[in-house]
């Protein structure tokens, strides 16, 4: 589909907004609908959209496999790290109240990093699954 | 929605089955919006209609696009699914009504969640990330394990076909 002008132009117009919307869903999840899981999926969807237009090989140069696999693991580590941070500050595991002198701010900080972890893992897994399927079929590009 | 499901049952072309299941997911998402479950609706629209459609299309390019005729008649599975469905409907009839504030599930922890000591306007996020932090950690681990398992499974397949793996690594 590399030579389809309409797809290329639409993709170029839409993908930045898809990624921006993912960030909005991620960081506005405290106030509106959304959160880490949805944001991760939307990020992955944006990149998969790019891969559908430009082929998996091109996408792998931009978002390489090692980055995706690192995202896969580091998301869980961020989440578990927030829990450990709670322990270090003298609270229980995954206790956000101690993360800041102001307990409410501590909660916000904890939720923020937890959501970042979830989004990282989810988008990593989705991209990895897509890469796996696409590279096996070989007909995507 | 019923039309989508019926067509899904009758169609034998896998491509249209995938597209129809995407349509079904989007309709499901609109129902969830109507039920005020916007977070779930967003997940349904992005995962059910978006990612899984793309993944199924990717899987479709690996196999034939026509569904094979089954070797035996599907009466036993049909009976099992119908009876389980009837049981579920029967059980759902016993649930308290939608928006019933006196329902038992709104009496125990929900008042504490609603006091919102976390001070996050979206209660769903507060419950998922803070009150139920352990659950979400478990879910994230499940997602991670699924990804890791998939890598383990499909990587091994690649080594058996060395020619193809070499070509793909170059690309």
PDB file of N, CA, C and O in Angstrom, chain B residues 76-106:
ATOM      1  N   UNK B  76     -24.189 -30.754  19.690  1.00  0.00           N
ATOM      2  CA  UNK B  76     -23.795 -30.763  21.102  1.00  0.00           C
ATOM      3  C   UNK B  76     -23.283 -29.388  21.558  1.00  0.00           C
ATOM      4  O   UNK B  76     -23.776 -28.857  22.560  1.00  0.00           O
ATOM      5  N   UNK B  77     -22.348 -28.767  20.793  1.00  0.00           N
ATOM      6  CA  UNK B  77     -21.932 -27.413  21.201  1.00  0.00           C
ATOM      7  C   UNK B  77     -23.087 -26.426  21.237  1.00  0.00           C
ATOM      8  O   UNK B  77     -23.168 -25.581  22.132  1.00  0.00           O
ATOM      9  N   UNK B  78     -24.010 -26.569  20.275  1.00  0.00           N
ATOM     10  CA  UNK B  78     -25.173 -25.677  20.239  1.00  0.00           C
ATOM     11  C   UNK B  78     -25.989 -25.831  21.509  1.00  0.00           C
ATOM     12  O   UNK B  78     -26.368 -24.832  22.152  1.00  0.00           O
ATOM     13  N   UNK B  79     -26.247 -27.107  21.914  1.00  0.00           N
ATOM     14  CA  UNK B  79     -27.036 -27.346  23.121  1.00  0.00           C
ATOM     15  C   UNK B  79     -26.327 -26.778  24.342  1.00  0.00           C
ATOM     16  O   UNK B  79     -26.948 -26.121  25.189  1.00  0.00           O
ATOM     17  N   UNK B  80     -24.991 -27.002  24.431  1.00  0.00           N
ATOM     18  CA  UNK B  80     -24.240 -26.502  25.583  1.00  0.00           C
ATOM     19  C   UNK B  80     -24.327 -24.991  25.666  1.00  0.00           C
ATOM     20  O   UNK B  80     -24.642 -24.409  26.717  1.00  0.00           O
ATOM     21  N   UNK B  81     -24.091 -24.305  24.503  1.00  0.00           N
ATOM     22  CA  UNK B  81     -24.067 -22.845  24.576  1.00  0.00           C
ATOM     23  C   UNK B  81     -25.455 -22.291  24.846  1.00  0.00           C
ATOM     24  O   UNK B  81     -25.605 -21.311  25.579  1.00  0.00           O
ATOM     25  N   UNK B  82     -26.494 -22.934  24.282  1.00  0.00           N
ATOM     26  CA  UNK B  82     -27.852 -22.451  24.540  1.00  0.00           C
ATOM     27  C   UNK B  82     -28.211 -22.603  26.010  1.00  0.00           C
ATOM     28  O   UNK B  82     -28.782 -21.687  26.620  1.00  0.00           O
ATOM     29  N   UNK B  83     -27.842 -23.772  26.611  1.00  0.00           N
ATOM     30  CA  UNK B  83     -28.229 -23.961  28.005  1.00  0.00           C
ATOM     31  C   UNK B  83     -27.442 -23.030  28.916  1.00  0.00           C
ATOM     32  O   UNK B  83     -27.990 -22.469  29.866  1.00  0.00           O
ATOM     33  N   UNK B  84     -26.146 -22.821  28.619  1.00  0.00           N
ATOM     34  CA  UNK B  84     -25.363 -21.888  29.441  1.00  0.00           C
ATOM     35  C   UNK B  84     -25.924 -20.480  29.306  1.00  0.00           C
ATOM     36  O   UNK B  84     -26.070 -19.744  30.296  1.00  0.00           O
ATOM     37  N   UNK B  85     -26.281 -20.096  28.066  1.00  0.00           N
ATOM     38  CA  UNK B  85     -26.875 -18.780  27.860  1.00  0.00           C
ATOM     39  C   UNK B  85     -28.168 -18.626  28.619  1.00  0.00           C
ATOM     40  O   UNK B  85     -28.412 -17.600  29.267  1.00  0.00           O
ATOM     41  N   UNK B  86     -29.017 -19.683  28.596  1.00  0.00           N
ATOM     42  CA  UNK B  86     -30.282 -19.616  29.323  1.00  0.00           C
ATOM     43  C   UNK B  86     -30.021 -19.475  30.817  1.00  0.00           C
ATOM     44  O   UNK B  86     -30.683 -18.684  31.509  1.00  0.00           O
ATOM     45  N   UNK B  87     -29.015 -20.210  31.335  1.00  0.00           N
ATOM     46  CA  UNK B  87     -28.662 -20.106  32.759  1.00  0.00           C
ATOM     47  C   UNK B  87     -28.250 -18.682  33.104  1.00  0.00           C
ATOM     48  O   UNK B  87     -28.662 -18.140  34.138  1.00  0.00           O
ATOM     49  N   UNK B  88     -27.420 -18.072  32.228  1.00  0.00           N
ATOM     50  CA  UNK B  88     -26.938 -16.720  32.497  1.00  0.00           C
ATOM     51  C   UNK B  88     -28.103 -15.733  32.509  1.00  0.00           C
ATOM     52  O   UNK B  88     -28.181 -14.863  33.381  1.00  0.00           O
ATOM     53  N   UNK B  89     -29.023 -15.879  31.537  1.00  0.00           N
ATOM     54  CA  UNK B  89     -30.175 -14.979  31.495  1.00  0.00           C
ATOM     55  C   UNK B  89     -31.013 -15.157  32.754  1.00  0.00           C
ATOM     56  O   UNK B  89     -31.437 -14.178  33.392  1.00  0.00           O
ATOM     57  N   UNK B  90     -31.189 -16.436  33.158  1.00  0.00           N
ATOM     58  CA  UNK B  90     -31.963 -16.717  34.373  1.00  0.00           C
ATOM     59  C   UNK B  90     -31.302 -16.067  35.585  1.00  0.00           C
ATOM     60  O   UNK B  90     -31.963 -15.461  36.434  1.00  0.00           O
ATOM     61  N   UNK B  91     -29.944 -16.168  35.646  1.00  0.00           N
ATOM     62  CA  UNK B  91     -29.230 -15.552  36.760  1.00  0.00           C
ATOM     63  C   UNK B  91     -29.334 -14.042  36.721  1.00  0.00           C
ATOM     64  O   UNK B  91     -29.487 -13.388  37.760  1.00  0.00           O
ATOM     65  N   UNK B  92     -29.280 -13.465  35.505  1.00  0.00           N
ATOM     66  CA  UNK B  92     -29.331 -12.008  35.385  1.00  0.00           C
ATOM     67  C   UNK B  92     -30.681 -11.469  35.822  1.00  0.00           C
ATOM     68  O   UNK B  92     -30.788 -10.341  36.292  1.00  0.00           O
ATOM     69  N   UNK B  93     -31.736 -12.298  35.685  1.00  0.00           N
ATOM     70  CA  UNK B  93     -33.059 -11.840  36.107  1.00  0.00           C
ATOM     71  C   UNK B  93     -33.103 -11.603  37.613  1.00  0.00           C
ATOM     72  O   UNK B  93     -33.888 -10.791  38.108  1.00  0.00           O
ATOM     73  N   UNK B  94     -32.238 -12.315  38.370  1.00  0.00           N
ATOM     74  CA  UNK B  94     -32.233 -12.168  39.815  1.00  0.00           C
ATOM     75  C   UNK B  94     -31.420 -10.991  40.304  1.00  0.00           C
ATOM     76  O   UNK B  94     -31.430 -10.693  41.495  1.00  0.00           O
ATOM     77  N   UNK B  95     -30.695 -10.322  39.396  1.00  0.00           N
ATOM     78  CA  UNK B  95     -29.866  -9.194  39.819  1.00  0.00           C
ATOM     79  C   UNK B  95     -30.754  -7.997  40.163  1.00  0.00           C
ATOM     80  O   UNK B  95     -31.858  -7.871  39.641  1.00  0.00           O
ATOM     81  N   UNK B  96     -30.258  -7.107  41.066  1.00  0.00           N
ATOM     82  CA  UNK B  96     -31.028  -5.883  41.317  1.00  0.00           C
ATOM     83  C   UNK B  96     -31.077  -5.012  40.070  1.00  0.00           C
ATOM     84  O   UNK B  96     -30.214  -5.112  39.198  1.00  0.00           O
ATOM     85  N   UNK B  97     -32.081  -4.164  39.983  1.00  0.00           N
ATOM     86  CA  UNK B  97     -32.291  -3.361  38.792  1.00  0.00           C
ATOM     87  C   UNK B  97     -31.159  -2.378  38.539  1.00  0.00           C
ATOM     88  O   UNK B  97     -30.426  -2.014  39.457  1.00  0.00           O
ATOM     89  N   UNK B  98     -31.035  -1.954  37.268  1.00  0.00           N
ATOM     90  CA  UNK B  98     -30.017  -0.966  36.909  1.00  0.00           C
ATOM     91  C   UNK B  98     -30.325   0.352  37.619  1.00  0.00           C
ATOM     92  O   UNK B  98     -31.470   0.777  37.695  1.00  0.00           O
ATOM     93  N   UNK B  99     -29.282   1.001  38.188  1.00  0.00           N
ATOM     94  CA  UNK B  99     -29.425   2.268  38.910  1.00  0.00           C
ATOM     95  C   UNK B  99     -30.121   2.101  40.258  1.00  0.00           C
ATOM     96  O   UNK B  99     -30.579   3.083  40.833  1.00  0.00           O
ATOM     97  N   UNK B 100     -30.195   0.877  40.784  1.00  0.00           N
ATOM     98  CA  UNK B 100     -30.821   0.663  42.081  1.00  0.00           C
ATOM     99  C   UNK B 100     -29.789   0.966  43.167  1.00  0.00           C
ATOM    100  O   UNK B 100     -28.845   0.224  43.367  1.00  0.00           O
ATOM    101  N   UNK B 101     -29.964   2.099  43.868  1.00  0.00           N
ATOM    102  CA  UNK B 101     -28.945   2.488  44.848  1.00  0.00           C
ATOM    103  C   UNK B 101     -28.997   1.615  46.088  1.00  0.00           C
ATOM    104  O   UNK B 101     -28.057   1.598  46.871  1.00  0.00           O
ATOM    105  N   UNK B 102     -30.104   0.871  46.293  1.00  0.00           N
ATOM    106  CA  UNK B 102     -30.194   0.019  47.471  1.00  0.00           C
ATOM    107  C   UNK B 102     -29.582  -1.354  47.241  1.00  0.00           C
ATOM    108  O   UNK B 102     -29.605  -2.197  48.131  1.00  0.00           O
ATOM    109  N   UNK B 103     -29.017  -1.579  46.030  1.00  0.00           N
ATOM    110  CA  UNK B 103     -28.462  -2.897  45.719  1.00  0.00           C
ATOM    111  C   UNK B 103     -27.284  -3.198  46.652  1.00  0.00           C
ATOM    112  O   UNK B 103     -26.550  -2.295  47.050  1.00  0.00           O
ATOM    113  N   UNK B 104     -27.128  -4.473  47.043  1.00  0.00           N
ATOM    114  CA  UNK B 104     -26.065  -4.833  47.995  1.00  0.00           C
ATOM    115  C   UNK B 104     -24.680  -4.390  47.551  1.00  0.00           C
ATOM    116  O   UNK B 104     -23.865  -4.002  48.389  1.00  0.00           O
ATOM    117  N   UNK B 105     -24.420  -4.386  46.220  1.00  0.00           N
ATOM    118  CA  UNK B 105     -23.061  -4.062  45.785  1.00  0.00           C
ATOM    119  C   UNK B 105     -22.742  -2.583  46.013  1.00  0.00           C
ATOM    120  O   UNK B 105     -21.583  -2.196  46.021  1.00  0.00           O
ATOM    121  N   UNK B 106     -23.762  -1.751  46.229  1.00  0.00           N
ATOM    122  CA  UNK B 106     -23.489  -0.339  46.486  1.00  0.00           C
ATOM    123  C   UNK B 106     -23.393  -0.037  47.973  1.00  0.00           C
ATOM    124  O   UNK B 106     -23.303   1.112  48.369  1.00  0.00           O
TER     125      UNK B 106
END
